[in-house]
Short mmCIF file of C-alpha atoms and ligand atoms in Angstrom, two decimals:
data_model
loop_
_atom_site.label_atom_id
_atom_site.label_comp_id
_atom_site.label_asym_id
_atom_site.label_seq_id
_atom_site.Cartn_x
_atom_site.Cartn_y
_atom_site.Cartn_z
CA MET A 1 -18.34 13.22 -6.65
CA LEU A 2 -16.46 13.59 -9.94
CA GLY A 3 -17.39 11.31 -12.83
CA LEU A 4 -14.99 8.54 -13.76
CA LEU A 5 -13.67 10.24 -16.89
CA HIS A 6 -14.80 13.81 -17.26
CA ASN A 7 -12.40 15.59 -19.61
CA ASN A 8 -12.61 14.92 -23.27
CA PRO A 9 -9.93 14.49 -24.47
CA LEU A 10 -8.24 13.07 -21.38
CA PHE A 11 -4.64 14.24 -21.64
CA ARG A 12 -1.74 11.91 -20.95
CA PRO A 13 1.81 11.69 -22.34
CA PRO A 14 2.15 9.50 -25.47
CA ALA A 15 4.31 7.05 -23.52
CA GLU A 16 1.36 6.32 -21.23
CA ALA A 17 -0.76 4.82 -24.01
CA GLU A 18 -0.65 1.39 -22.38
CA SER A 19 -1.09 2.62 -18.81
CA LEU A 20 -4.23 2.58 -16.74
CA ILE A 21 -5.23 6.24 -16.41
CA LEU A 22 -6.71 7.17 -13.05
CA GLN A 23 -8.10 10.67 -12.97
CA VAL A 24 -7.59 11.76 -9.39
CA ASP A 25 -7.81 15.47 -10.23
CA ARG A 26 -9.66 17.38 -12.88
CA GLY A 27 -7.78 20.05 -14.82
CA CYS A 28 -4.69 22.01 -13.81
CA PRO A 29 -4.45 23.88 -10.49
CA TYR A 30 -2.46 26.66 -12.20
CA ASN A 31 -3.99 26.83 -15.70
CA ARG A 32 -2.44 30.17 -16.70
CA CYS A 33 0.36 29.34 -19.17
CA THR A 34 -0.33 31.46 -22.25
CA PHE A 35 0.45 28.62 -24.69
CA CYS A 36 -1.56 25.87 -23.01
CA GLY A 37 -5.06 24.96 -24.10
CA MET A 38 -5.23 21.58 -22.37
CA TYR A 39 -7.52 22.52 -19.50
CA ARG A 40 -8.53 26.03 -20.54
CA ASP A 41 -12.26 25.50 -19.96
CA VAL A 42 -11.95 22.97 -17.16
CA LYS A 43 -12.61 24.09 -13.59
CA PHE A 44 -9.96 22.52 -11.35
CA GLN A 45 -11.31 19.92 -8.94
CA ARG A 46 -9.69 17.38 -6.63
CA ARG A 47 -11.20 14.06 -5.70
CA SER A 48 -11.39 13.47 -1.95
CA ALA A 49 -9.40 10.64 -0.35
CA GLU A 50 -12.62 8.62 -0.06
CA GLU A 51 -13.48 9.12 -3.75
CA ILE A 52 -9.97 8.06 -4.75
CA ARG A 53 -10.22 4.95 -2.58
CA ARG A 54 -13.48 4.01 -4.31
CA LEU A 55 -12.05 4.77 -7.75
CA ILE A 56 -8.97 2.61 -7.08
CA ALA A 57 -11.11 -0.24 -5.74
CA ALA A 58 -13.38 -0.13 -8.81
CA GLU A 59 -10.43 -0.12 -11.24
CA ALA A 60 -8.65 -2.89 -9.32
CA ARG A 61 -11.71 -5.10 -9.71
CA GLN A 62 -11.66 -4.48 -13.49
CA ALA A 63 -7.91 -4.77 -14.09
CA PRO A 64 -6.19 -6.37 -11.08
CA ASP A 65 -3.01 -7.24 -13.05
CA THR A 66 -2.24 -3.62 -13.98
CA ARG A 67 1.49 -2.88 -13.98
CA ARG A 68 1.54 0.80 -15.02
CA ILE A 69 -0.67 3.62 -13.83
CA PHE A 70 -0.75 7.28 -14.85
CA LEU A 71 -2.42 9.63 -12.39
CA ALA A 72 -4.14 12.49 -14.20
CA ASP A 73 -4.62 15.46 -14.59
CA GLY A 74 -2.32 18.48 -14.76
CA ASP A 75 -0.12 18.51 -11.64
CA VAL A 76 -0.90 15.60 -9.33
CA MET A 77 2.55 16.08 -7.74
CA ARG A 78 1.16 19.35 -6.32
CA ARG A 79 -0.83 17.38 -3.74
CA PRO A 80 0.66 17.36 -0.22
CA PHE A 81 3.09 14.52 0.56
CA GLU A 82 0.65 12.81 2.93
CA GLU A 83 -2.04 12.60 0.23
CA LEU A 84 0.39 11.25 -2.37
CA HIS A 85 1.68 8.75 0.17
CA GLY A 86 -1.86 7.59 0.93
CA MET A 87 -2.76 7.28 -2.75
CA LEU A 88 0.38 5.33 -3.64
CA SER A 89 -0.04 3.04 -0.62
CA GLU A 90 -3.62 2.28 -1.69
CA LEU A 91 -2.48 1.56 -5.26
CA ALA A 92 0.28 -0.76 -4.06
CA ALA A 93 -2.21 -2.65 -1.87
CA ARG A 94 -4.86 -3.01 -4.60
CA PHE A 95 -2.60 -3.76 -7.57
CA PRO A 96 -0.11 -6.48 -6.52
CA ALA A 97 1.71 -6.44 -9.92
CA LEU A 98 2.12 -2.64 -9.98
CA ALA A 99 5.59 -1.62 -11.20
CA ARG A 100 5.33 2.11 -11.72
CA VAL A 101 3.10 5.12 -11.19
CA ASN A 102 3.72 8.20 -13.33
CA VAL A 103 2.40 11.76 -13.09
CA TYR A 104 2.68 15.24 -14.56
CA ALA A 105 4.63 17.52 -12.22
CA THR A 106 5.82 21.10 -11.91
CA GLY A 107 9.12 22.30 -10.48
CA SER A 108 7.51 24.02 -7.50
CA ALA A 109 5.44 20.92 -6.67
CA ILE A 110 8.62 18.83 -6.55
CA ALA A 111 10.46 21.57 -4.65
CA ALA A 112 7.77 21.50 -1.95
CA LYS A 113 8.81 17.93 -1.02
CA THR A 114 11.88 17.10 1.07
CA ASP A 115 14.53 14.69 -0.21
CA GLU A 116 13.25 12.10 2.27
CA GLN A 117 9.68 12.54 1.01
CA LEU A 118 10.76 12.14 -2.62
CA GLN A 119 12.60 8.94 -1.67
CA ALA A 120 9.55 7.66 0.23
CA LEU A 121 7.33 8.26 -2.83
CA ARG A 122 9.84 6.43 -4.99
CA VAL A 123 9.72 3.43 -2.65
CA LEU A 124 5.93 3.41 -3.15
CA LYS A 125 6.46 2.98 -6.94
CA LEU A 126 6.26 6.61 -8.04
CA HIS A 127 8.50 6.42 -11.10
CA THR A 128 8.39 9.08 -13.85
CA LEU A 129 7.63 12.77 -13.41
CA TYR A 130 6.66 14.52 -16.66
CA LEU A 131 7.97 18.04 -16.25
CA GLY A 132 7.38 20.88 -18.71
CA LEU A 133 10.51 23.04 -18.63
CA GLU A 134 9.39 24.63 -21.92
CA SER A 135 12.44 26.94 -21.97
CA GLY A 136 15.53 27.56 -19.91
CA ASP A 137 15.22 31.30 -20.54
CA GLU A 138 13.72 33.10 -17.52
CA GLU A 139 12.43 35.98 -19.66
CA ILE A 140 10.52 33.62 -21.95
CA LEU A 141 9.05 31.80 -18.95
CA ARG A 142 7.94 35.15 -17.54
CA ARG A 143 6.36 36.19 -20.84
CA VAL A 144 4.41 32.94 -21.22
CA LYS A 145 3.31 33.16 -17.55
CA LYS A 146 4.76 29.77 -16.74
CA GLY A 147 4.61 30.60 -13.05
CA GLU A 148 7.92 28.77 -12.50
CA THR A 149 11.55 29.75 -12.87
CA ALA A 150 14.05 27.69 -14.81
CA ALA A 151 16.31 27.76 -11.75
CA CYS A 152 13.58 26.13 -9.62
CA MET A 153 12.79 23.51 -12.26
CA ILE A 154 16.46 22.59 -12.78
CA GLU A 155 17.02 22.16 -9.04
CA ALA A 156 13.76 20.22 -8.65
CA GLY A 157 14.68 17.91 -11.52
CA ARG A 158 18.11 17.26 -10.07
CA ARG A 159 16.71 16.52 -6.61
CA ALA A 160 14.03 14.20 -7.97
CA GLN A 161 16.57 12.21 -9.94
CA THR A 162 18.91 11.99 -6.96
CA ALA A 163 15.95 10.53 -5.05
CA GLY A 164 15.64 7.81 -7.73
CA LEU A 165 12.72 9.29 -9.68
CA ARG A 166 12.92 9.63 -13.45
CA ILE A 167 12.42 13.00 -15.12
CA SER A 168 10.81 13.10 -18.54
CA LEU A 169 11.32 16.68 -19.65
CA MET A 170 9.40 18.62 -22.29
CA ILE A 171 10.69 21.69 -24.09
CA LEU A 172 8.86 23.86 -26.62
CA LEU A 173 10.70 24.89 -29.76
CA GLY A 174 9.75 28.36 -30.94
CA LEU A 175 8.47 29.48 -27.52
CA GLY A 176 10.56 32.67 -27.60
CA GLY A 177 9.31 33.57 -31.07
CA VAL A 178 11.62 35.21 -33.57
CA GLU A 179 12.62 37.77 -30.97
CA ARG A 180 14.22 35.38 -28.47
CA THR A 181 15.12 32.37 -30.57
CA ARG A 182 18.85 32.64 -29.74
CA GLU A 183 18.26 33.16 -26.02
CA HIS A 184 15.80 30.24 -26.01
CA VAL A 185 18.33 27.83 -27.51
CA ALA A 186 21.27 28.92 -25.36
CA ALA A 187 19.44 28.98 -22.03
CA THR A 188 17.52 25.76 -22.72
CA ALA A 189 20.69 23.87 -23.64
CA ASP A 190 22.31 25.16 -20.46
CA ALA A 191 19.32 24.08 -18.34
CA LEU A 192 19.29 20.61 -19.89
CA ASN A 193 23.02 20.18 -19.36
CA ARG A 194 22.59 21.05 -15.71
CA MET A 195 19.53 18.87 -15.15
CA GLN A 196 20.58 15.79 -17.18
CA PRO A 197 17.03 14.44 -17.72
CA ARG A 198 16.78 10.75 -18.65
CA LEU A 199 14.05 11.48 -21.20
CA LEU A 200 13.76 14.62 -23.30
CA ALA A 201 10.91 15.52 -25.64
CA ALA A 202 11.13 18.56 -27.92
CA LEU A 203 7.78 19.73 -29.30
CA ARG A 204 7.12 22.77 -31.42
CA VAL A 205 4.85 25.36 -29.84
CA VAL A 206 1.43 25.44 -31.50
CA PRO A 207 -0.73 28.54 -30.98
CA VAL A 208 -3.96 26.82 -29.96
CA PRO A 209 -7.17 28.80 -30.55
CA GLY A 210 -8.52 30.14 -27.27
CA THR A 211 -5.08 30.65 -25.71
CA GLU A 212 -3.38 33.98 -25.03
CA LEU A 213 -0.50 32.96 -27.28
CA HIS A 214 -2.90 32.46 -30.18
CA ALA A 215 -4.33 35.95 -29.59
CA GLU A 216 -0.79 37.40 -29.49
CA VAL A 217 0.05 35.75 -32.82
CA ARG A 218 -3.11 37.17 -34.37
CA ALA A 219 -2.39 40.62 -32.95
CA GLY A 220 1.17 40.50 -34.31
CA SER A 221 2.81 40.90 -30.89
CA PHE A 222 4.29 37.36 -31.06
CA ARG A 223 6.14 36.50 -34.27
CA GLN A 224 6.37 32.74 -34.72
CA VAL A 225 9.64 31.25 -35.89
CA SER A 226 9.44 29.92 -39.41
CA GLU A 227 9.59 26.27 -40.34
CA ARG A 228 13.28 26.73 -41.07
CA GLY A 229 13.72 28.64 -37.80
CA ALA A 230 12.25 25.72 -35.83
CA VAL A 231 14.64 23.28 -37.48
CA GLN A 232 17.54 25.66 -36.83
CA GLU A 233 16.55 25.81 -33.15
CA VAL A 234 16.54 22.06 -32.67
CA ARG A 235 19.80 21.73 -34.61
CA ASP A 236 21.55 24.40 -32.52
CA LEU A 237 20.12 22.98 -29.32
CA LEU A 238 21.34 19.47 -30.10
CA ALA A 239 24.79 20.80 -30.98
CA ARG A 240 25.09 22.44 -27.55
CA LEU A 241 23.92 19.50 -25.45
CA GLU A 242 26.32 17.76 -23.10
CA LEU A 243 24.06 14.98 -21.86
CA THR A 244 25.46 11.74 -20.55
CA ASN A 245 22.46 9.38 -20.82
CA THR A 246 19.27 10.77 -22.34
CA VAL A 247 16.66 9.39 -24.70
CA PHE A 248 15.75 12.25 -27.04
CA ARG A 249 12.53 12.47 -29.05
CA ALA A 250 11.18 15.17 -31.32
CA ASN A 251 8.61 13.06 -33.11
CA HIS A 252 5.39 14.74 -32.05
CA ALA A 253 3.07 15.84 -34.89
CA SER A 254 4.12 19.45 -34.27
CA ASN A 255 7.75 18.81 -35.26
CA VAL A 256 8.90 19.66 -38.78
CA VAL A 257 10.88 16.43 -39.04
CA PRO A 258 10.65 13.46 -36.69
CA LEU A 259 13.85 12.88 -34.73
CA GLU A 260 14.78 10.22 -32.22
CA GLY A 261 17.99 9.00 -30.65
CA ARG A 262 20.10 8.36 -27.60
CA LEU A 263 22.36 11.15 -26.43
CA PRO A 264 25.26 11.47 -26.65
CA HIS A 265 25.47 8.37 -28.90
CA ASP A 266 23.31 9.74 -31.75
CA GLN A 267 24.04 13.43 -31.29
CA ALA A 268 26.45 13.88 -34.24
CA ARG A 269 24.14 11.91 -36.55
CA LEU A 270 21.11 14.02 -35.65
CA VAL A 271 23.00 17.30 -36.07
CA ALA A 272 24.34 16.14 -39.47
CA GLU A 273 20.81 15.14 -40.58
CA LEU A 274 19.51 18.59 -39.68
CA ASP A 275 22.47 20.32 -41.35
CA ARG A 276 21.65 18.47 -44.57
CA LEU A 277 18.01 19.48 -44.31
CA LEU A 278 18.93 23.13 -43.73
CA ALA A 279 21.43 23.08 -46.62
CA ALA A 280 18.76 21.78 -49.02
CA HIS A 281 16.85 25.10 -48.74
CA ARG A 282 13.47 23.41 -48.97
CA LEU A 283 12.07 24.70 -45.69
CA ASP A 284 9.65 27.61 -45.43
CA THR A 285 11.52 30.71 -44.29
CA ASP A 286 8.45 32.97 -44.08
CA SER A 287 5.91 31.00 -42.06
CA PRO A 288 5.79 28.13 -39.55
CA GLY A 289 4.34 25.88 -42.26
CA SER A 290 1.62 23.37 -41.47
CA MET A 291 0.85 22.69 -37.82
CA PRO A 292 -1.53 20.39 -35.96
CA LEU A 293 -4.59 21.88 -34.26
CA TRP A 294 -3.48 20.71 -30.83
CA LEU A 295 -0.20 20.83 -28.99
S1 SF4 U 1 1.36 23.92 -19.22
FE1 SF4 U 1 1.00 22.60 -17.42
S2 SF4 U 1 1.09 24.05 -15.68
FE2 SF4 U 1 0.77 25.29 -17.53
S3 SF4 U 1 -1.46 25.54 -17.67
FE3 SF4 U 1 -0.90 23.74 -18.95
S4 SF4 U 1 -1.15 21.99 -17.60
FE4 SF4 U 1 -1.09 23.80 -16.28
#
């Protein structure tokens, strides 16, 4: 049996700070993205249905009034429909005040479910799927070994939202390096316009020690965009977006400047802010500047 909390740190999206975190899996079943250090040294394990039942019962005794639950770790949506259905049914039965259950997801894990299955999961309180698009550029996704195509992720995101689920999408500024910065912006904007995610988070890629990307940076085969280049990317991306109702955030510690707004309402303001910053010529044009240790 897996311990109650066995990864340290236990990863969850910032928006899940107030949620009860139930770790039904350990690690990521894929675990090969070159930029990702989250579960690098963690052997993937799944709790059995019986273990999950016991875990839910124990947590329900401790916090019976829980309204929000995040199911960790890396790609809980990958589990077969029947298992997700069983888990969500158990949660609904044990937590009478439960309003929403959120998970990390991948495009292929969503694509493996039918429209009817996605709707059935929504009825059982599945609410937000955190999906890492990273880039809309297929070549970049291939280079970083994402194991997913943009086309699959866009279609999966659209289907999930049609089924009533909410997509919280993550993109990684700088993921194409200097070499593909233009392609990254153009294809990512196009993907976002087609998917219309309700929530969008733009983070800057951080080469985390121990990852392949970090080794590529050290070897000189991946040239990171400069601090100014990262700001230019987010400015050009915002200028190309045609979103109808999206909350946009780029306020993670990796970002050069914190940005937040509703799109399209705040789009012109955000672009103007970034234009002023670029015009001031204070940004580092030679290096990425200071970065956090973790993505
Ligand atoms: S980015 Fe997501 S899918 Fe890729 S290795 Fe990390 S957790 Fe797994």
